Short mmCIF file of C-alpha atoms (C1' of nucleotides) in Angstrom, two decimals:
data_model
loop_
_atom_site.label_atom_id
_atom_site.label_comp_id
_atom_site.label_asym_id
_atom_site.label_seq_id
_atom_site.Cartn_x
_atom_site.Cartn_y
_atom_site.Cartn_z
CA MET A 1 -15.90 25.89 -25.12
CA ALA A 2 -17.34 24.36 -21.96
CA HIS A 3 -14.83 22.40 -19.78
CA VAL A 4 -16.14 18.94 -19.06
CA TRP A 5 -14.84 16.31 -16.69
CA ILE A 6 -14.31 12.89 -18.17
CA ALA A 7 -16.59 11.29 -15.54
CA ASP A 8 -19.43 13.34 -17.06
CA ILE A 9 -18.60 12.82 -20.79
CA GLY A 10 -21.54 10.45 -21.31
CA LYS A 11 -23.96 13.44 -20.84
CA HIS A 12 -22.40 15.32 -23.81
CA VAL A 13 -22.57 12.89 -26.76
CA GLY A 14 -22.67 14.80 -30.04
CA GLU A 15 -21.62 18.07 -28.44
CA GLU A 16 -18.33 19.88 -28.70
CA VAL A 17 -16.51 20.12 -25.34
CA THR A 18 -13.05 20.80 -23.92
CA LEU A 19 -11.34 18.21 -21.87
CA LYS A 20 -8.40 19.24 -19.59
CA GLY A 21 -5.99 16.65 -18.28
CA TRP A 22 -2.75 14.70 -18.61
CA LEU A 23 -1.53 12.34 -21.23
CA TYR A 24 -1.75 8.81 -19.74
CA ASN A 25 -0.69 6.82 -22.82
CA LYS A 26 -0.75 7.00 -26.53
CA ARG A 27 -0.69 4.90 -29.73
CA SER A 28 -0.27 5.97 -33.25
CA SER A 29 -0.31 4.91 -36.88
CA LYS A 30 0.28 6.82 -40.07
CA LYS A 31 -3.02 8.59 -40.07
CA LEU A 32 -4.12 8.43 -36.47
CA VAL A 33 -2.91 9.29 -32.95
CA PHE A 34 -4.90 7.85 -30.00
CA LEU A 35 -4.35 10.02 -26.97
CA GLN A 36 -5.38 8.41 -23.57
CA LEU A 37 -6.37 11.54 -21.51
CA ARG A 38 -6.51 11.38 -17.74
CA ASP A 39 -8.14 14.09 -15.70
CA GLY A 40 -8.53 12.41 -12.31
CA THR A 41 -12.16 11.54 -12.79
CA GLY A 42 -11.45 9.04 -15.55
CA ILE A 43 -9.52 8.21 -18.70
CA VAL A 44 -10.92 8.63 -22.21
CA GLN A 45 -9.45 7.97 -25.69
CA CYS A 46 -9.12 11.03 -27.80
CA VAL A 47 -8.70 10.46 -31.55
CA VAL A 48 -6.54 12.79 -33.64
CA PHE A 49 -7.10 12.25 -37.38
CA ARG A 50 -4.17 13.50 -39.49
CA PRO A 51 -6.19 14.46 -42.66
CA ASP A 52 -8.47 16.76 -40.50
CA LEU A 53 -5.83 18.35 -38.27
CA GLY A 54 -2.79 18.51 -40.51
CA ASP A 55 0.80 17.29 -40.32
CA GLU A 56 1.95 19.87 -37.70
CA ILE A 57 -0.68 18.90 -35.02
CA TYR A 58 -0.32 15.26 -35.91
CA ASP A 59 3.43 15.49 -35.11
CA ILE A 60 2.85 17.26 -31.86
CA CYS A 61 0.45 14.60 -30.82
CA ASP A 62 2.59 11.74 -32.15
CA LYS A 63 5.63 12.92 -30.14
CA MET A 64 3.75 13.99 -26.94
CA PRO A 65 5.45 12.59 -23.76
CA GLN A 66 3.57 10.90 -21.01
CA GLU A 67 1.94 13.20 -18.42
CA THR A 68 1.95 16.35 -20.71
CA SER A 69 -0.79 18.58 -19.38
CA LEU A 70 -3.11 19.74 -22.13
CA SER A 71 -6.59 20.69 -23.24
CA LEU A 72 -8.38 18.89 -26.01
CA THR A 73 -11.44 20.22 -27.80
CA GLY A 74 -13.60 18.12 -29.92
CA THR A 75 -16.97 16.24 -30.33
CA VAL A 76 -17.91 13.44 -27.99
CA SER A 77 -18.98 10.32 -29.72
CA LYS A 78 -20.27 6.99 -28.53
CA ASP A 79 -17.98 4.13 -29.55
CA ASP A 80 -17.99 0.55 -28.48
CA ARG A 81 -14.26 0.24 -29.28
CA SER A 82 -13.54 2.54 -26.27
CA GLU A 83 -13.17 1.14 -22.78
CA ILE A 84 -15.56 3.65 -21.26
CA GLY A 85 -17.93 3.59 -24.26
CA TYR A 86 -17.06 7.12 -25.46
CA GLU A 87 -14.41 8.93 -27.38
CA LEU A 88 -13.43 12.45 -28.20
CA GLN A 89 -13.00 13.30 -31.87
CA VAL A 90 -10.26 16.04 -31.52
CA LYS A 91 -10.53 19.37 -33.34
CA LYS A 92 -8.18 21.52 -31.34
CA VAL A 93 -5.08 20.65 -29.28
CA GLU A 94 -3.63 23.03 -26.64
CA ILE A 95 -0.53 22.02 -24.80
CA ALA A 96 -0.38 23.50 -21.19
CA ALA A 97 2.91 22.15 -20.19
CA TYR A 98 5.42 19.58 -21.29
CA PRO A 99 7.25 17.45 -18.65
CA THR A 100 10.78 18.88 -18.13
CA GLN A 101 12.03 15.33 -17.61
CA GLU A 102 10.92 11.81 -18.52
CA TYR A 103 8.06 10.60 -16.39
CA PRO A 104 9.41 7.81 -14.19
CA ILE A 105 6.37 5.58 -13.92
CA THR A 106 5.64 3.82 -17.22
CA PRO A 107 2.65 1.72 -18.10
CA LYS A 108 4.67 -1.39 -17.42
CA GLU A 109 5.54 -3.06 -14.15
CA HIS A 110 7.53 -1.54 -11.33
CA GLY A 111 8.74 -2.69 -7.94
CA VAL A 112 7.15 -1.57 -4.62
CA ALA A 113 10.23 0.37 -3.37
CA PHE A 114 10.43 2.35 -6.62
CA LEU A 115 6.69 3.15 -6.54
CA MET A 116 6.78 4.14 -2.93
CA ASP A 117 9.55 6.60 -3.64
CA TYR A 118 7.26 8.14 -6.26
CA ARG A 119 4.12 7.87 -4.22
CA HIS A 120 3.14 11.47 -5.21
CA LEU A 121 3.14 10.39 -8.78
CA TRP A 122 1.94 6.80 -8.28
CA LEU A 123 -1.36 8.24 -7.07
CA ARG A 124 -2.07 9.20 -10.72
CA SER A 125 -2.33 5.58 -11.76
CA LYS A 126 -5.61 3.76 -12.32
CA ARG A 127 -5.34 1.35 -9.46
CA GLN A 128 -4.30 3.88 -6.90
CA ASN A 129 -7.00 6.18 -8.08
CA ALA A 130 -9.59 3.43 -7.56
CA ILE A 131 -8.27 2.67 -4.05
CA MET A 132 -8.45 6.36 -2.99
CA ARG A 133 -12.03 6.54 -4.33
CA VAL A 134 -13.07 3.57 -2.32
CA ARG A 135 -11.26 5.08 0.73
CA HIS A 136 -13.30 8.27 0.33
CA GLU A 137 -16.54 6.27 -0.04
CA LEU A 138 -15.72 4.22 3.07
CA ILE A 139 -15.07 7.43 5.06
CA MET A 140 -18.37 8.84 3.88
CA ALA A 141 -20.19 5.58 4.83
CA ILE A 142 -18.64 5.61 8.30
CA ARG A 143 -19.74 9.13 9.00
CA ASP A 144 -23.19 8.58 7.56
CA TYR A 145 -23.67 5.48 9.65
CA PHE A 146 -22.91 7.26 12.93
CA ASP A 147 -24.81 10.28 11.86
CA ILE A 148 -27.97 8.31 10.96
CA ASN A 149 -27.75 6.54 14.25
CA GLY A 150 -27.61 9.57 16.41
CA PHE A 151 -23.93 9.77 17.26
CA THR A 152 -22.07 13.06 17.82
CA ASN A 153 -18.62 13.41 16.30
CA LEU A 154 -16.30 14.46 19.15
CA ASP A 155 -12.69 14.41 18.20
CA ALA A 156 -10.01 13.39 20.54
CA PRO A 157 -6.69 15.35 20.92
CA ILE A 158 -3.60 14.28 19.09
CA PHE A 159 -1.12 15.46 21.64
CA THR A 160 -1.60 13.49 24.82
CA PRO A 161 0.14 13.66 28.23
CA ASN A 162 -0.28 9.97 28.99
CA ALA A 163 -0.30 6.58 27.50
CA CYS A 164 -3.43 4.58 26.93
CA GLU A 165 -1.71 1.19 27.11
CA GLY A 166 1.87 1.97 28.17
CA THR A 167 4.51 4.24 26.54
CA THR A 168 6.73 1.78 24.65
CA ASN A 169 4.82 2.22 21.43
CA LEU A 170 4.30 6.00 21.62
CA PHE A 171 6.01 8.74 19.62
CA GLU A 172 7.47 11.30 22.00
CA VAL A 173 7.48 14.98 21.07
CA GLY A 174 8.73 18.04 22.71
CA TYR A 175 5.84 20.25 24.13
CA PHE A 176 7.38 23.60 25.30
CA ASP A 177 9.37 22.61 28.39
CA THR A 178 7.84 19.19 28.83
CA LYS A 179 7.11 16.09 26.81
CA ALA A 180 3.92 14.99 25.06
CA TYR A 181 3.04 11.92 23.11
CA LEU A 182 1.14 11.49 19.85
CA THR A 183 -2.08 9.73 20.51
CA GLN A 184 -2.43 5.98 19.97
CA SER A 185 -6.13 5.96 20.69
CA GLY A 186 -8.80 8.42 21.42
CA GLN A 187 -10.75 5.94 23.49
CA LEU A 188 -10.31 7.34 27.01
CA TYR A 189 -11.55 10.74 25.77
CA MET A 190 -14.51 9.03 24.09
CA GLU A 191 -15.52 7.55 27.45
CA ALA A 192 -15.73 11.09 28.89
CA GLY A 193 -17.66 11.88 25.70
CA ALA A 194 -20.12 9.13 26.13
CA ALA A 195 -20.92 10.44 29.56
CA ALA A 196 -21.50 13.93 28.09
CA LEU A 197 -23.33 13.08 24.88
CA GLY A 198 -24.46 9.41 25.09
CA LYS A 199 -23.26 8.21 21.69
CA VAL A 200 -20.04 9.64 20.34
CA TYR A 201 -17.28 8.73 17.91
CA CYS A 202 -13.93 10.06 16.98
CA PHE A 203 -12.19 9.72 13.64
CA GLY A 204 -8.62 10.76 13.18
CA PRO A 205 -5.01 9.78 12.78
CA THR A 206 -3.34 7.68 15.48
CA PHE A 207 0.35 6.90 15.92
CA ARG A 208 2.09 3.77 17.05
CA ALA A 209 5.83 3.47 17.31
CA GLU A 210 5.67 -0.26 16.78
CA LYS A 211 8.73 -1.62 14.93
CA SER A 212 6.54 -3.76 12.79
CA LYS A 213 7.40 -4.48 9.14
CA THR A 214 4.32 -6.42 7.98
CA ARG A 215 1.54 -5.92 5.38
CA ARG A 216 -0.79 -4.91 8.28
CA HIS A 217 1.19 -2.13 9.97
CA LEU A 218 1.58 1.56 9.60
CA THR A 219 3.07 3.94 12.11
CA GLU A 220 0.36 6.49 11.29
CA PHE A 221 -3.13 5.23 10.55
CA TRP A 222 -6.72 6.43 10.83
CA MET A 223 -9.07 5.00 13.45
CA ILE A 224 -12.83 5.26 14.06
CA GLU A 225 -13.69 4.90 17.71
CA PRO A 226 -17.32 4.95 18.84
CA GLU A 227 -18.22 4.88 22.51
CA VAL A 228 -21.77 4.28 23.78
CA ALA A 229 -23.28 4.74 27.19
CA PHE A 230 -25.48 1.95 28.59
CA ILE A 231 -24.49 -0.78 26.17
CA ASP A 232 -22.72 -3.89 27.38
CA LEU A 233 -20.42 -6.24 25.54
CA ASP A 234 -23.29 -7.91 23.63
CA GLY A 235 -24.64 -4.42 22.59
CA ASP A 236 -21.20 -3.56 21.46
CA MET A 237 -20.94 -6.60 19.23
CA ASP A 238 -24.40 -5.91 17.82
CA LEU A 239 -23.20 -2.38 16.92
CA MET A 240 -19.89 -3.38 15.33
CA GLU A 241 -21.59 -6.11 13.30
CA ASP A 242 -24.39 -3.79 12.02
CA PHE A 243 -21.83 -1.03 11.28
CA VAL A 244 -19.43 -3.28 9.27
CA CYS A 245 -22.39 -4.67 7.23
CA TYR A 246 -23.45 -1.02 6.47
CA ILE A 247 -20.10 0.21 5.24
CA VAL A 248 -19.42 -2.89 3.09
CA LYS A 249 -22.85 -2.51 1.56
CA ARG A 250 -22.29 1.13 0.78
CA VAL A 251 -19.02 0.39 -0.95
CA LEU A 252 -20.58 -2.31 -2.99
CA GLU A 253 -23.37 0.12 -4.02
CA LYS A 254 -21.17 3.12 -4.88
CA CYS A 255 -17.89 1.67 -6.02
CA ARG A 256 -18.57 -1.15 -8.43
CA ARG A 257 -16.31 0.27 -11.11
CA GLU A 258 -13.42 0.86 -8.66
CA LEU A 259 -13.80 -2.75 -7.38
CA GLU A 260 -13.71 -3.94 -10.89
CA ILE A 261 -10.53 -2.05 -11.59
CA LEU A 262 -8.96 -3.64 -8.53
CA GLU A 263 -10.26 -7.01 -9.65
CA ARG A 264 -11.89 -7.55 -6.31
CA ASP A 265 -14.05 -10.69 -6.04
CA VAL A 266 -17.29 -8.85 -5.05
CA THR A 267 -19.22 -12.13 -4.40
CA ALA A 268 -17.05 -12.47 -1.26
CA LEU A 269 -18.22 -8.94 -0.16
CA GLU A 270 -21.86 -9.70 -1.05
CA LYS A 271 -21.85 -12.35 1.54
CA ILE A 272 -21.04 -9.96 4.38
CA LYS A 273 -24.46 -10.12 6.18
CA LYS A 274 -25.50 -10.40 9.83
CA PRO A 275 -25.10 -12.34 12.13
CA PHE A 276 -21.31 -12.80 12.38
CA PRO A 277 -20.19 -15.81 14.45
CA ARG A 278 -19.36 -14.93 18.01
CA LEU A 279 -16.74 -17.15 19.70
CA THR A 280 -15.41 -16.89 23.13
CA TYR A 281 -11.63 -16.95 23.41
CA ASP A 282 -12.00 -20.48 24.98
CA GLU A 283 -14.12 -21.61 21.94
CA ALA A 284 -11.58 -20.14 19.54
CA TYR A 285 -8.73 -21.86 21.38
CA ALA A 286 -10.54 -25.29 21.10
CA ARG A 287 -11.22 -24.66 17.45
CA LEU A 288 -7.59 -23.82 16.81
CA LYS A 289 -6.51 -27.06 18.49
CA GLU A 290 -8.91 -29.00 16.38
CA LEU A 291 -7.46 -27.42 13.30
CA GLY A 292 -3.99 -28.49 14.46
CA SER A 293 -2.55 -25.27 15.61
CA ASP A 294 0.20 -25.26 18.27
CA PHE A 295 -1.39 -22.05 19.70
CA GLU A 296 -0.61 -21.64 23.44
CA TYR A 297 -3.53 -20.89 25.78
CA GLY A 298 -3.45 -17.52 27.41
CA THR A 299 -1.60 -15.68 24.53
CA ASP A 300 -2.80 -13.48 21.67
CA PHE A 301 -3.38 -15.00 18.18
CA GLY A 302 -0.51 -14.86 15.75
CA GLY A 303 -1.07 -13.99 12.09
CA ASP A 304 -1.30 -17.70 11.11
CA ASP A 305 -3.83 -18.47 13.88
CA GLU A 306 -6.03 -15.61 12.73
CA THR A 307 -5.89 -16.93 9.17
CA MET A 308 -6.68 -20.51 10.22
CA LEU A 309 -9.54 -19.36 12.47
CA THR A 310 -11.24 -17.22 9.83
CA GLN A 311 -10.77 -19.60 6.92
CA SER A 312 -13.92 -21.58 7.71
CA PHE A 313 -16.09 -18.47 7.72
CA GLU A 314 -17.30 -16.25 4.90
CA VAL A 315 -18.06 -13.28 7.21
CA PRO A 316 -15.99 -11.58 9.88
CA ILE A 317 -15.94 -13.32 13.24
CA MET A 318 -15.91 -11.82 16.78
CA VAL A 319 -13.77 -13.33 19.42
CA HIS A 320 -14.69 -12.21 22.88
CA ARG A 321 -13.88 -12.68 26.64
CA TRP A 322 -10.13 -12.76 26.52
CA PRO A 323 -7.66 -13.62 29.26
CA ARG A 324 -7.36 -10.54 31.35
CA GLU A 325 -3.58 -10.48 31.41
CA ILE A 326 -3.26 -9.81 27.70
CA LYS A 327 -5.83 -7.06 27.48
CA ALA A 328 -5.69 -3.40 28.44
CA PHE A 329 -6.36 -2.25 31.99
CA TYR A 330 -9.62 -0.42 31.16
CA MET A 331 -11.41 -3.54 30.10
CA LYS A 332 -14.15 -4.77 32.36
CA ARG A 333 -13.70 -7.91 34.21
CA ASP A 334 -16.24 -10.65 33.23
CA PRO A 335 -18.45 -11.02 36.30
CA LYS A 336 -19.04 -14.71 35.51
CA ASP A 337 -15.33 -15.44 35.08
CA PRO A 338 -12.85 -13.21 36.81
CA THR A 339 -9.97 -14.47 34.64
CA LYS A 340 -11.55 -12.99 31.56
CA ALA A 341 -11.86 -9.43 30.26
CA MET A 342 -15.02 -8.26 28.37
CA GLY A 343 -12.94 -7.44 25.24
CA VAL A 344 -13.80 -8.33 21.62
CA ASP A 345 -11.75 -8.53 18.43
CA MET A 346 -13.34 -8.65 14.99
CA LEU A 347 -11.33 -10.67 12.47
CA ALA A 348 -11.85 -10.08 8.76
CA PRO A 349 -12.24 -13.04 6.44
CA GLU A 350 -9.75 -13.95 3.68
CA GLY A 351 -6.82 -13.64 5.99
CA TYR A 352 -6.98 -9.80 6.55
CA GLY A 353 -6.84 -10.22 10.29
CA GLU A 354 -7.97 -7.93 13.09
CA ILE A 355 -9.94 -4.95 11.89
CA ILE A 356 -11.65 -4.07 15.12
CA GLY A 357 -10.61 -4.15 18.82
CA GLY A 358 -13.11 -3.17 21.44
CA GLY A 359 -15.00 -4.10 24.51
CA GLN A 360 -16.94 -3.08 27.61
CA ARG A 361 -15.08 -0.72 29.92
CA GLU A 362 -14.41 -1.23 33.58
CA ASP A 363 -16.95 0.98 35.35
CA ASP A 364 -16.06 0.09 38.93
CA TYR A 365 -13.74 2.66 40.60
CA GLU A 366 -11.93 0.19 42.83
CA GLU A 367 -11.41 -2.45 40.09
CA LEU A 368 -10.07 0.23 37.70
CA LEU A 369 -7.66 1.55 40.22
CA LYS A 370 -6.46 -2.03 40.88
CA GLN A 371 -5.81 -2.51 37.26
CA ILE A 372 -3.93 0.71 36.94
CA ASP A 373 -1.72 -0.38 39.77
CA LYS A 374 -1.20 -3.78 38.40
CA GLU A 375 0.10 -2.25 35.16
CA GLY A 376 2.37 -0.05 37.17
CA LEU A 377 0.83 3.13 35.79
CA PRO A 378 0.98 6.40 37.78
CA HIS A 379 -2.34 7.70 39.21
CA GLU A 380 -2.02 11.39 38.45
CA PRO A 381 -2.43 11.30 34.67
CA PHE A 382 -5.56 9.14 35.12
CA GLU A 383 -7.30 11.27 37.71
CA TRP A 384 -9.65 12.74 35.08
CA TYR A 385 -10.35 9.26 33.77
CA LEU A 386 -11.10 8.03 37.29
CA ASP A 387 -13.49 10.97 37.68
CA LEU A 388 -15.70 9.23 35.10
CA ARG A 389 -16.18 6.52 37.74
CA ARG A 390 -16.55 8.94 40.61
CA TYR A 391 -19.35 11.09 39.10
CA GLY A 392 -22.15 8.64 38.16
CA THR A 393 -20.29 5.63 36.80
CA PHE A 394 -22.18 3.89 34.00
CA THR A 395 -22.02 0.71 31.81
CA HIS A 396 -20.40 1.57 28.51
CA SER A 397 -18.66 0.07 25.60
CA GLY A 398 -17.04 0.91 22.35
CA PHE A 399 -14.49 -0.12 19.73
CA GLY A 400 -11.86 1.06 17.35
CA LEU A 401 -11.89 0.17 13.73
CA GLY A 402 -8.65 0.57 11.61
CA LEU A 403 -9.54 2.34 8.43
CA GLU A 404 -6.68 1.12 6.36
CA ARG A 405 -6.94 -2.55 7.38
CA THR A 406 -10.64 -2.36 6.63
CA LEU A 407 -9.94 -0.73 3.27
CA ALA A 408 -7.31 -3.32 2.41
CA TRP A 409 -9.87 -6.06 3.06
CA ILE A 410 -12.70 -4.47 1.16
CA THR A 411 -10.54 -3.61 -1.94
CA GLY A 412 -8.61 -6.93 -1.72
CA ILE A 413 -5.21 -5.24 -1.77
CA LYS A 414 -2.52 -7.11 0.01
CA HIS A 415 -0.74 -4.41 1.92
CA VAL A 416 -2.03 -1.46 3.93
CA ARG A 417 0.50 0.91 2.60
CA GLU A 418 -1.61 1.24 -0.56
CA ALA A 419 -4.68 2.06 1.54
CA ILE A 420 -3.46 5.54 2.63
CA PRO A 421 -2.29 8.38 0.36
CA PHE A 422 1.07 8.80 1.96
CA PRO A 423 1.97 5.97 4.19
CA ARG A 424 4.22 6.23 7.25
CA MET A 425 6.00 3.12 8.11
CA MET A 426 8.96 2.13 10.16
CA GLU A 427 11.32 2.52 7.20
CA ARG A 428 9.54 5.28 5.43
CA LEU A 429 8.89 8.93 6.18
CA SER A 430 8.75 10.32 2.67
CA PRO A 431 7.38 11.60 0.33
"C1'" U B 1 14.88 -6.29 18.49
"C1'" C B 2 15.17 -11.12 15.92
"C1'" C B 3 14.73 -14.60 11.45
"C1'" C B 4 14.66 -15.04 5.94
"C1'" C B 5 15.41 -12.96 1.02
"C1'" A B 6 17.25 -9.27 -2.45
"C1'" G B 7 20.57 -5.09 -4.47
"C1'" U B 8 23.21 -5.70 -12.31
"C1'" A B 9 20.85 -0.04 -17.89
"C1'" G B 10 15.59 4.98 -16.25
"C1'" C B 11 12.19 0.53 -14.77
"C1'" U B 12 11.35 -5.16 -14.28
"C1'" C B 13 14.77 -8.84 -14.18
"C1'" A B 14 18.18 -12.93 -16.36
"C1'" G B 15 23.30 -14.13 -16.09
"C1'" C B 16 28.40 -15.87 -15.17
"C1'" G B 17 35.36 -17.11 -11.28
"C1'" G B 18 37.76 -14.95 -17.64
"C1'" C B 19 34.62 -9.29 -23.75
"C1'" A B 20 27.95 -6.91 -19.46
"C1'" G B 21 22.52 -9.33 -21.35
"C1'" A B 22 16.89 -9.23 -22.49
"C1'" G B 23 12.04 -7.00 -22.23
"C1'" C B 24 9.88 -2.40 -21.24
"C1'" G B 25 10.76 2.97 -21.15
"C1'" G B 26 13.95 6.99 -24.15
"C1'" G B 27 15.60 8.41 -29.37
"C1'" U B 28 15.15 7.67 -34.91
"C1'" G B 29 12.33 5.46 -38.85
"C1'" G B 30 8.07 2.48 -40.49
"C1'" C B 31 2.96 1.07 -39.71
"C1'" U B 32 -3.44 -1.72 -40.98
"C1'" G B 33 -8.81 2.02 -35.42
"C1'" U B 34 -4.87 1.18 -31.74
"C1'" U B 35 -6.30 -1.00 -26.45
"C1'" A B 36 0.16 -2.30 -21.15
"C1'" A B 37 -0.47 -1.86 -29.87
"C1'" C B 38 3.11 -3.69 -33.36
"C1'" C B 39 8.04 -3.99 -36.54
"C1'" A B 40 13.22 -2.31 -37.40
"C1'" C B 41 17.46 0.36 -35.82
"C1'" U B 42 19.83 3.09 -31.84
"C1'" A B 43 21.76 5.37 -27.21
"C1'" G B 44 22.19 3.92 -22.27
"C1'" G B 45 26.27 0.46 -16.94
"C1'" U B 46 30.71 2.84 -10.32
"C1'" C B 47 27.04 -5.09 -11.67
"C1'" C B 48 25.02 -1.13 -3.63
"C1'" G B 49 29.80 0.60 -0.45
"C1'" C B 50 34.25 -1.15 2.09
"C1'" G B 51 37.70 -5.18 3.09
"C1'" G B 52 39.37 -10.24 1.92
"C1'" U B 53 40.43 -14.95 -1.10
"C1'" U B 54 42.29 -15.49 -6.31
"C1'" C B 55 46.71 -14.88 -11.83
"C1'" A B 56 41.70 -12.93 -12.36
"C1'" A B 57 35.59 -11.16 -8.44
"C1'" U B 58 29.56 -8.39 -10.79
"C1'" C B 59 30.00 -13.76 -9.27
"C1'" C B 60 33.15 -16.78 -3.57
"C1'" C B 61 33.89 -15.08 1.87
"C1'" G B 62 33.41 -11.22 5.78
"C1'" U B 63 31.17 -6.61 6.99
"C1'" G B 64 28.24 -2.23 6.38
"C1'" C B 65 24.10 0.28 4.05
"C1'" U B 66 19.41 0.21 1.61
"C1'" G B 67 14.95 -2.28 0.48
"C1'" G B 68 11.45 -6.44 0.71
"C1'" G B 69 8.89 -10.51 3.45
"C1'" G B 70 7.82 -12.41 8.32
"C1'" A B 71 7.88 -12.79 14.00
"C1'" G B 72 6.79 -10.23 18.35
"C1'" C B 73 2.99 -6.16 19.26
"C1'" C B 74 -1.24 -4.32 17.42
"C1'" A B 75 -6.05 -1.58 14.20
#
RNA sequence: UCCCCAGUAGCUCAGCGGCAGAGCGGGUGGCUGUUAACCACUAGGUCCGCGGUUCAAUCCCGUGCUGGGGAGCCA
């Protein structure tokens, strides 16, 4: 009998098929057992009718523990009483393997710590399944966007000899008889890539040894970092705005069912259209003051400030031209106001905070060197980076988008730890 | 690193200075096509560790550990 995936069951109404999967839940009465079968592509109710299958099979089904792996052969029928519109009328039951112990995750509620300890099993649940599917679609959308727009994927190394923005937040690893660090950004390499290939992006894991215990932080997360030659800050903002609209639209088109499972308010996502408001840091500051924040000029926004600032908008906002002192050394100085850096942050609506950080890069050799010295960074590790300014320096800009924060926003989940299969956090290294 | 909160059955939690509780899950039985099904019965405990106060501590105090939320920092 042909093996059919539950996702495709609608194409086989009236046919006899075999489903293979795990027992998600069951209910029974004297004559019937309802087996909820899960195969990773969906869940379907399979009906075991005692008079047809006999007492022995009925008893096996009636006593079957959660997460037993099995094959069920039977006829697919259309049924409005089923959640997905179809059922399997079972004719044959084949147990592949019984659990050797009681499955720890029951259909009832559990605490976060418990579920995180069983992350490898938690991924089997409906909600986690839906999140991982949206993650997949988001990744596909990101790659498609850059592919359609003529970018070349150019991945950055994970072992790096030097810090991008200082070493305090880097994970140090042994590298033969010397030290290396796990990358916290591929950006500097992407700048080299932009000079080689014009439009490039990298997409990979990044590592930050920040001792942050908040809903927005992971020590290992995935970042998409495009870098483009010959675009300035305005061009950069055009790009990030267009990009974010595209990926949100794609998820809306392809993941309706998943968003429904996650009870995401899709009307909020449908409003994500260009243009996004662009505020200078000074304008954002004035606005925060109007709203009654005690925010101090010259500092970065706190979580509350971000929430306050984004509350009056239905789309992400872009805050640009930040005080130089709080931005990284590679950001270009604003020619019109030397106290500002040409950086931009995109803040997601609904309190999800910063999802993008980017900007125009310093392309003047002397200026860049000054900034490196100001930060007290050694010259030697940045010689190759300075070469980019020596050999035909060029206007260029880029940004980094945090995959998990973006996914948390799109799916409406409250914590980024559910936005990655196996999260790494300050207090968690396993499973 | 700092601030706040929590730790009691496999899970989620209630509780009280004096005999350890519920719901779910497990087991047994029943049951009407059930939708986190339902009903009955049943098993299940180092009340996080250590020290202190007390006639008596799961409860109060101190301390440690673990986890959660947040700050700073960031995507």
